[in-house]
Amino acid sequence: GNSVTQMEGPVTLSEEAFLTINCTYTATGYPSLFWYVQYPGEGLQLLLKATKADDKGSNKGFEATYRKETTSFHLEKGSVQVSDSAVYFCALYRDDKIIFGKGTRLHILP
Amino acid sequence: EAGVAQSPRYKIIEKRQSVAFWCNPISGHATLYWYQQILGQGPKLLIQFQNNGVVDDSQLPKDRFSAERLKGVDSTLKIQPAKLEDSAVYLCASSWDRGYEQYFGPGTRLTVT
Protein backbone atom coordinates (compact mmCIF):
# COMPACT_ATOMS: atom_id res chain seq x y z
CA GLY A 1 0.00 0.00 0.00
CA ASN A 2 0.90 3.67 -0.08
CA SER A 3 2.90 5.00 2.87
CA VAL A 4 5.24 7.79 3.95
CA THR A 5 8.17 7.54 6.34
CA GLN A 6 9.86 10.63 7.72
CA MET A 7 12.60 11.17 10.23
CA GLU A 8 11.51 11.26 13.84
CA GLY A 9 11.85 14.36 15.89
CA PRO A 10 12.15 16.50 17.68
CA VAL A 11 14.84 18.23 15.70
CA THR A 12 16.53 21.10 17.51
CA LEU A 13 18.73 23.58 15.64
CA SER A 14 20.21 26.98 16.23
CA GLU A 15 19.03 29.94 14.20
CA GLU A 16 20.73 30.16 10.76
CA ALA A 17 21.60 26.45 10.75
CA PHE A 18 20.99 24.23 7.71
CA LEU A 19 17.91 22.03 7.90
CA THR A 20 17.22 18.65 6.36
CA ILE A 21 14.17 16.54 7.19
CA ASN A 22 14.23 13.18 5.43
CA CYS A 23 11.16 11.68 3.80
CA THR A 24 10.74 8.51 1.78
CA TYR A 25 7.61 7.04 0.30
CA THR A 26 6.12 3.81 -1.00
CA ALA A 27 3.43 4.10 -3.63
CA THR A 28 1.99 2.49 -6.71
CA GLY A 29 2.40 4.59 -9.80
CA TYR A 30 3.53 8.19 -9.59
CA PRO A 31 2.04 10.11 -6.68
CA SER A 32 2.22 13.82 -6.08
CA LEU A 33 4.32 14.72 -3.04
CA PHE A 34 3.79 17.43 -0.48
CA TRP A 35 5.24 19.04 2.60
CA TYR A 36 2.73 20.50 5.05
CA VAL A 37 3.54 22.67 8.07
CA GLN A 38 1.54 22.99 11.28
CA TYR A 39 2.34 26.01 13.45
CA PRO A 40 1.27 25.91 17.11
CA GLY A 41 -2.48 26.31 17.45
CA GLU A 42 -3.08 26.41 13.72
CA GLY A 43 -4.25 24.03 11.02
CA LEU A 44 -2.09 22.33 8.43
CA GLN A 45 -0.80 24.54 5.63
CA LEU A 46 0.61 23.36 2.34
CA LEU A 47 4.27 24.39 2.28
CA LEU A 48 5.35 23.05 -1.10
CA LYS A 49 4.58 20.34 -3.59
CA ALA A 50 5.97 18.41 -6.57
CA THR A 51 3.87 16.48 -9.04
CA LYS A 52 6.40 14.54 -11.09
CA ALA A 53 9.90 13.12 -10.93
CA ASP A 54 12.75 15.67 -10.73
CA ASP A 55 10.33 18.50 -9.94
CA LYS A 56 11.54 20.85 -7.23
CA GLY A 57 8.99 22.46 -4.94
CA SER A 58 9.98 25.61 -3.10
CA ASN A 59 8.40 28.16 -0.77
CA LYS A 60 9.58 30.49 2.01
CA GLY A 61 13.19 29.36 1.53
CA PHE A 62 12.29 25.66 1.83
CA GLU A 63 12.98 23.25 -1.02
CA ALA A 64 12.33 19.60 -1.80
CA THR A 65 13.08 17.57 -4.93
CA TYR A 66 11.00 14.60 -6.11
CA ARG A 67 13.50 11.76 -6.51
CA LYS A 68 11.87 8.74 -8.13
CA GLU A 69 15.04 6.63 -8.09
CA THR A 70 15.35 6.88 -4.32
CA THR A 71 11.61 7.41 -3.64
CA SER A 72 12.50 10.43 -1.54
CA PHE A 73 11.32 14.00 -1.03
CA HIS A 74 13.67 15.50 1.58
CA LEU A 75 12.90 18.98 2.92
CA GLU A 76 15.79 21.47 3.10
CA LYS A 77 16.36 25.06 4.14
CA GLY A 78 19.66 26.86 4.07
CA SER A 79 19.18 29.10 7.10
CA VAL A 80 16.37 28.47 9.56
CA GLN A 81 14.68 31.09 11.70
CA VAL A 82 12.96 30.88 15.07
CA SER A 83 9.67 31.41 13.25
CA ASP A 84 10.19 28.09 11.42
CA SER A 85 9.51 26.20 14.64
CA ALA A 86 6.57 23.95 13.81
CA VAL A 87 5.64 20.38 12.95
CA TYR A 88 6.38 19.33 9.36
CA PHE A 89 4.49 16.57 7.58
CA CYS A 90 5.55 14.81 4.41
CA ALA A 91 2.63 13.46 2.40
CA LEU A 92 1.71 11.81 -0.86
CA TYR A 93 -1.42 12.16 -2.97
CA ARG A 94 -2.62 9.09 -4.81
CA ASP A 95 -6.06 7.71 -5.76
CA ASP A 96 -7.79 10.84 -4.46
CA LYS A 97 -6.25 10.41 -0.98
CA ILE A 98 -3.54 12.18 0.99
CA ILE A 99 -1.35 9.85 3.04
CA PHE A 100 0.63 11.67 5.74
CA GLY A 101 3.83 10.78 7.52
CA LYS A 102 3.94 10.99 11.31
CA GLY A 103 5.37 14.48 11.38
CA THR A 104 8.68 15.95 12.56
CA ARG A 105 8.69 18.61 15.26
CA LEU A 106 11.29 21.31 14.65
CA HIS A 107 12.60 23.62 17.39
CA ILE A 108 14.79 26.56 16.43
CA LEU A 109 16.79 28.18 19.20
CA PRO A 110 17.66 31.90 19.01
CA GLU B 1 -11.35 34.87 1.88
CA ALA B 2 -12.36 33.22 5.15
CA GLY B 3 -10.71 29.91 5.93
CA VAL B 4 -12.19 26.67 7.16
CA ALA B 5 -13.94 27.21 10.49
CA GLN B 6 -14.29 24.57 13.18
CA SER B 7 -15.90 24.51 16.59
CA PRO B 8 -15.42 23.91 19.37
CA ARG B 9 -11.63 24.22 19.51
CA TYR B 10 -11.35 22.06 22.61
CA LYS B 11 -13.61 19.48 24.22
CA ILE B 12 -13.20 17.26 27.25
CA ILE B 13 -15.70 14.46 27.82
CA GLU B 14 -15.90 11.24 29.77
CA LYS B 15 -15.87 7.88 28.04
CA ARG B 16 -19.26 6.67 26.86
CA GLN B 17 -20.49 10.26 26.42
CA SER B 18 -21.32 11.69 23.02
CA VAL B 19 -19.77 14.68 21.27
CA ALA B 20 -20.27 16.59 18.04
CA PHE B 21 -17.93 18.75 16.00
CA TRP B 22 -18.91 21.34 13.44
CA CYS B 23 -17.14 22.46 10.29
CA ASN B 24 -17.83 25.31 7.90
CA PRO B 25 -15.76 24.97 4.73
CA ILE B 26 -14.49 27.71 2.46
CA SER B 27 -17.37 29.16 0.47
CA GLY B 28 -17.88 27.36 -2.83
CA HIS B 29 -15.81 24.32 -1.97
CA ALA B 30 -17.53 21.15 -3.08
CA THR B 31 -15.32 18.63 -1.30
CA LEU B 32 -15.09 18.32 2.47
CA TYR B 33 -12.88 16.01 4.51
CA TRP B 34 -12.71 14.96 8.15
CA TYR B 35 -9.37 13.70 9.48
CA GLN B 36 -8.36 12.24 12.82
CA GLN B 37 -4.89 13.15 14.10
CA ILE B 38 -3.75 11.11 17.08
CA LEU B 39 -0.84 12.57 19.05
CA GLY B 40 2.46 11.74 17.39
CA GLN B 41 0.87 10.64 14.12
CA GLY B 42 -0.13 12.21 10.86
CA PRO B 43 -3.76 12.94 10.02
CA LYS B 44 -5.83 9.98 8.87
CA LEU B 45 -8.84 10.46 6.60
CA LEU B 46 -12.14 9.48 8.22
CA ILE B 47 -14.65 10.57 5.61
CA GLN B 48 -14.82 12.56 2.38
CA PHE B 49 -17.91 14.33 1.03
CA GLN B 50 -18.54 15.59 -2.46
CA ASN B 51 -21.31 18.17 -2.05
CA ASN B 52 -23.74 16.31 0.25
CA GLY B 53 -22.77 12.79 -0.85
CA VAL B 54 -20.21 10.48 0.76
CA VAL B 55 -17.26 9.61 -1.49
CA ASP B 56 -15.18 7.59 0.96
CA ASP B 57 -15.94 6.52 4.52
CA SER B 58 -13.87 3.35 4.52
CA GLN B 59 -11.84 4.43 7.57
CA LEU B 60 -14.77 5.72 9.62
CA PRO B 61 -15.61 3.49 12.64
CA LYS B 62 -19.27 3.37 11.79
CA ASP B 63 -20.32 1.70 15.01
CA ARG B 64 -19.64 4.93 16.89
CA PHE B 65 -18.81 7.67 14.39
CA SER B 66 -21.25 9.40 12.06
CA ALA B 67 -21.01 12.43 9.83
CA GLU B 68 -23.33 14.42 7.65
CA ARG B 69 -23.28 17.31 5.24
CA LEU B 70 -26.96 17.83 4.67
CA LYS B 71 -27.02 20.92 2.43
CA GLY B 72 -23.61 20.41 0.89
CA VAL B 73 -22.08 23.19 2.98
CA ASP B 74 -21.57 22.75 6.75
CA SER B 75 -20.76 19.37 8.21
CA THR B 76 -20.97 17.72 11.62
CA LEU B 77 -19.00 14.75 12.91
CA LYS B 78 -20.43 12.86 15.88
CA ILE B 79 -18.98 10.26 18.20
CA GLN B 80 -21.35 8.18 20.31
CA PRO B 81 -20.27 6.65 22.63
CA ALA B 82 -16.72 7.94 22.95
CA LYS B 83 -13.79 5.74 23.91
CA LEU B 84 -10.45 6.70 25.43
CA GLU B 85 -8.70 5.96 22.13
CA ASP B 86 -10.82 8.65 20.41
CA SER B 87 -8.69 11.31 22.08
CA ALA B 88 -7.21 13.19 19.12
CA VAL B 89 -7.41 16.36 17.07
CA TYR B 90 -10.21 16.27 14.51
CA LEU B 91 -9.36 18.27 11.42
CA CYS B 92 -11.75 19.45 8.77
CA ALA B 93 -10.51 20.36 5.32
CA SER B 94 -12.15 21.52 2.12
CA SER B 95 -11.16 21.82 -1.53
CA TRP B 96 -12.74 23.43 -4.57
CA ASP B 97 -13.24 19.97 -6.06
CA ARG B 98 -11.72 16.51 -5.86
CA GLY B 99 -8.02 16.59 -6.72
CA TYR B 100 -7.56 20.24 -5.80
CA GLU B 101 -5.56 21.65 -2.88
CA GLN B 102 -7.06 20.96 0.51
CA TYR B 103 -7.32 23.79 3.05
CA PHE B 104 -7.37 22.79 6.68
CA GLY B 105 -9.19 24.25 9.65
CA PRO B 106 -7.52 24.71 13.06
CA GLY B 107 -8.98 21.47 14.40
CA THR B 108 -10.89 20.39 17.49
CA ARG B 109 -8.83 18.82 20.25
CA LEU B 110 -10.87 16.08 21.95
CA THR B 111 -9.82 14.59 25.28
CA VAL B 112 -11.74 11.54 26.50
CA THR B 113 -11.22 10.76 30.21
Coordinates of N, CA, C and O in Angstrom, one line a residue, chain B residues 46-108:
Chain B
L46 N -11.0 10.2 7.7 CA -12.1 9.5 8.2 C -13.2 9.4 7.2 O -13.8 8.3 6.9
I47 N -13.6 10.5 6.6 CA -14.7 10.6 5.6 C -14.5 11.7 4.7 O -13.9 12.8 5.0
Q48 N -14.9 11.5 3.4 CA -14.8 12.6 2.4 C -16.2 12.7 1.8 O -16.8 11.7 1.4
F49 N -16.6 14.0 1.7 CA -17.9 14.3 1.0 C -17.7 15.1 -0.3 O -16.7 15.9 -0.4
Q50 N -18.5 14.8 -1.2 CA -18.5 15.6 -2.5 C -19.9 16.2 -2.5 O -20.9 15.5 -2.7
N51 N -20.0 17.5 -2.3 CA -21.3 18.2 -2.0 C -22.0 17.5 -0.8 O -21.3 17.4 0.2
N52 N -23.2 16.9 -0.9 CA -23.7 16.3 0.2 C -23.7 14.8 0.2 O -24.3 14.1 1.0
G53 N -22.9 14.2 -0.7 CA -22.8 12.8 -0.8 C -21.4 12.3 -0.3 O -20.4 13.0 -0.4
V54 N -21.4 11.1 0.2 CA -20.2 10.5 0.8 C -19.4 9.8 -0.4 O -20.0 9.0 -1.1
V55 N -18.1 10.2 -0.5 CA -17.3 9.6 -1.5 C -16.5 8.4 -0.9 O -16.3 7.4 -1.6
D56 N -16.0 8.6 0.3 CA -15.2 7.6 1.0 C -15.4 7.7 2.5 O -15.1 8.7 3.1
D57 N -15.9 6.6 3.0 CA -15.9 6.5 4.5 C -15.4 5.2 5.0 O -15.8 4.7 6.0
S58 N -14.4 4.7 4.2 CA -13.9 3.3 4.5 C -13.1 3.3 5.8 O -13.0 2.2 6.4
Q59 N -12.6 4.4 6.3 CA -11.8 4.4 7.6 C -12.6 5.0 8.7 O -12.1 5.2 9.8
L60 N -13.9 5.2 8.6 CA -14.8 5.7 9.6 C -15.3 4.5 10.5 O -15.9 3.6 9.9
P61 N -15.1 4.6 11.8 CA -15.6 3.5 12.6 C -17.1 3.7 12.8 O -17.6 4.4 13.7
K62 N -17.9 3.0 11.9 CA -19.3 3.4 11.8 C -20.1 2.9 13.0 O -21.3 3.3 13.1
D63 N -19.6 2.1 13.8 CA -20.3 1.7 15.0 C -20.5 2.8 16.0 O -21.4 2.8 16.8
R64 N -19.6 3.9 15.9 CA -19.6 4.9 16.9 C -19.5 6.3 16.3 O -19.9 7.3 16.9
F65 N -19.0 6.4 15.1 CA -18.8 7.7 14.4 C -19.9 7.8 13.3 O -20.2 6.9 12.6
S66 N -20.4 9.1 13.2 CA -21.3 9.4 12.1 C -21.0 10.8 11.6 O -20.4 11.6 12.4
A67 N -21.2 11.1 10.4 CA -21.0 12.4 9.8 C -22.1 12.7 8.8 O -22.6 11.8 8.1
E68 N -22.4 14.0 8.7 CA -23.3 14.4 7.6 C -23.0 15.8 7.1 O -22.3 16.6 7.8
R69 N -23.5 16.0 5.9 CA -23.3 17.3 5.2 C -24.6 17.6 4.5 O -24.6 17.5 3.3
L70 N -25.6 17.9 5.2 CA -27.0 17.8 4.7 C -27.2 18.8 3.5 O -27.8 18.4 2.5
K71 N -26.7 20.0 3.5 CA -27.0 20.9 2.4 C -25.8 21.2 1.6 O -25.7 22.1 0.8
G72 N -24.8 20.3 1.7 CA -23.6 20.4 0.9 C -22.7 21.6 1.3 O -21.9 22.0 0.5
V73 N -22.9 22.1 2.5 CA -22.1 23.2 3.0 C -21.4 22.8 4.3 O -20.4 22.1 4.3
D74 N -22.1 23.1 5.4 CA -21.6 22.7 6.8 C -21.6 21.2 6.9 O -22.4 20.5 6.3
S75 N -20.8 20.8 7.9 CA -20.8 19.4 8.2 C -20.6 19.2 9.7 O -20.0 20.0 10.4
T76 N -21.2 18.1 10.2 CA -21.0 17.7 11.6 C -20.4 16.3 11.7 O -20.8 15.4 10.9
L77 N -19.6 16.1 12.6 CA -19.0 14.8 12.9 C -19.4 14.4 14.3 O -19.2 15.2 15.2
K78 N -20.0 13.3 14.5 CA -20.4 12.9 15.9 C -19.8 11.6 16.3 O -19.5 10.7 15.5
I79 N -19.5 11.5 17.6 CA -19.0 10.3 18.2 C -19.9 9.9 19.3 O -20.2 10.7 20.2
Q80 N -20.4 8.6 19.3 CA -21.3 8.2 20.3 C -21.3 6.7 20.4 O -21.8 6.0 19.4
P81 N -20.9 6.0 21.5 CA -20.3 6.6 22.6 C -18.8 6.8 22.4 O -18.1 6.0 21.7
A82 N -18.2 7.7 23.1 CA -16.7 7.9 22.9 C -15.9 6.9 23.8 O -16.4 6.5 24.8
K83 N -14.7 6.6 23.2 CA -13.8 5.7 23.9 C -12.5 6.5 24.2 O -12.3 7.6 23.5
L84 N -11.7 6.0 25.1 CA -10.5 6.7 25.4 C -9.6 6.9 24.2 O -8.9 8.0 24.0
E85 N -9.6 5.9 23.3 CA -8.7 6.0 22.1 C -9.2 7.0 21.1 O -8.5 7.2 20.1
D86 N -10.3 7.6 21.3 CA -10.8 8.6 20.4 C -10.2 10.0 20.7 O -10.4 11.0 20.0
S87 N -9.4 10.1 21.8 CA -8.7 11.3 22.1 C -7.8 11.7 20.9 O -6.9 10.9 20.6
A88 N -7.9 12.8 20.3 CA -7.2 13.2 19.1 C -7.6 14.6 18.7 O -8.5 15.2 19.4
V89 N -7.0 15.1 17.7 CA -7.4 16.4 17.1 C -8.2 16.0 15.8 O -7.7 15.1 15.0
Y90 N -9.4 16.5 15.7 CA -10.2 16.3 14.5 C -10.1 17.5 13.6 O -10.5 18.6 13.9
L91 N -9.6 17.2 12.4 CA -9.4 18.3 11.4 C -10.4 18.2 10.3 O -10.7 17.1 9.8
C92 N -10.9 19.3 9.9 CA -11.8 19.5 8.8 C -11.0 20.2 7.7 O -10.2 21.1 7.9
A93 N -11.2 19.7 6.5 CA -10.5 20.4 5.3 C -11.5 20.5 4.2 O -12.5 19.7 4.1
S94 N -11.3 21.4 3.3 CA -12.1 21.5 2.1 C -11.3 21.9 0.9 O -10.2 22.4 1.0
S95 N -11.8 21.5 -0.3 CA -11.2 21.8 -1.5 C -12.2 22.2 -2.5 O -13.4 21.8 -2.4
W96 N -11.8 23.0 -3.6 CA -12.7 23.4 -4.6 C -13.4 22.3 -5.2 O -14.6 22.3 -5.5
D97 N -12.7 21.2 -5.5 CA -13.2 20.0 -6.1 C -12.3 18.9 -5.8 O -11.2 19.1 -5.2
R98 N -12.6 17.6 -6.1 CA -11.7 16.5 -5.9 C -10.5 16.7 -6.7 O -10.5 17.1 -7.8
G99 N -9.3 16.5 -6.0 CA -8.0 16.6 -6.7 C -7.4 18.0 -6.6 O -6.3 18.2 -7.0
Y100 N -8.1 18.9 -6.0 CA -7.6 20.2 -5.8 C -7.0 20.4 -4.4 O -7.2 19.6 -3.5
E101 N -6.2 21.4 -4.2 CA -5.6 21.7 -2.9 C -6.6 21.7 -1.8 O -7.6 22.3 -1.9
Q102 N -6.2 21.0 -0.7 CA -7.1 21.0 0.5 C -6.6 22.0 1.5 O -5.4 22.2 1.7
Y103 N -7.6 22.8 2.0 CA -7.3 23.8 3.0 C -7.9 23.3 4.4 O -9.0 22.9 4.5
F104 N -7.0 23.4 5.4 CA -7.4 22.8 6.7 C -7.8 23.8 7.7 O -7.3 25.0 7.7
G105 N -8.8 23.4 8.5 CA -9.2 24.2 9.6 C -8.2 24.0 10.8 O -7.3 23.2 10.7
P106 N -8.4 24.8 11.9 CA -7.5 24.7 13.1 C -7.7 23.4 13.9 O -6.8 23.1 14.7
G107 N -8.8 22.7 13.7 CA -9.0 21.5 14.4 C -9.7 21.6 15.7 O -9.8 22.7 16.3
T108 N -10.3 20.5 16.2 CA -10.9 20.4 17.5 C -10.1 19.3 18.3 O -10.0 18.2 17.8

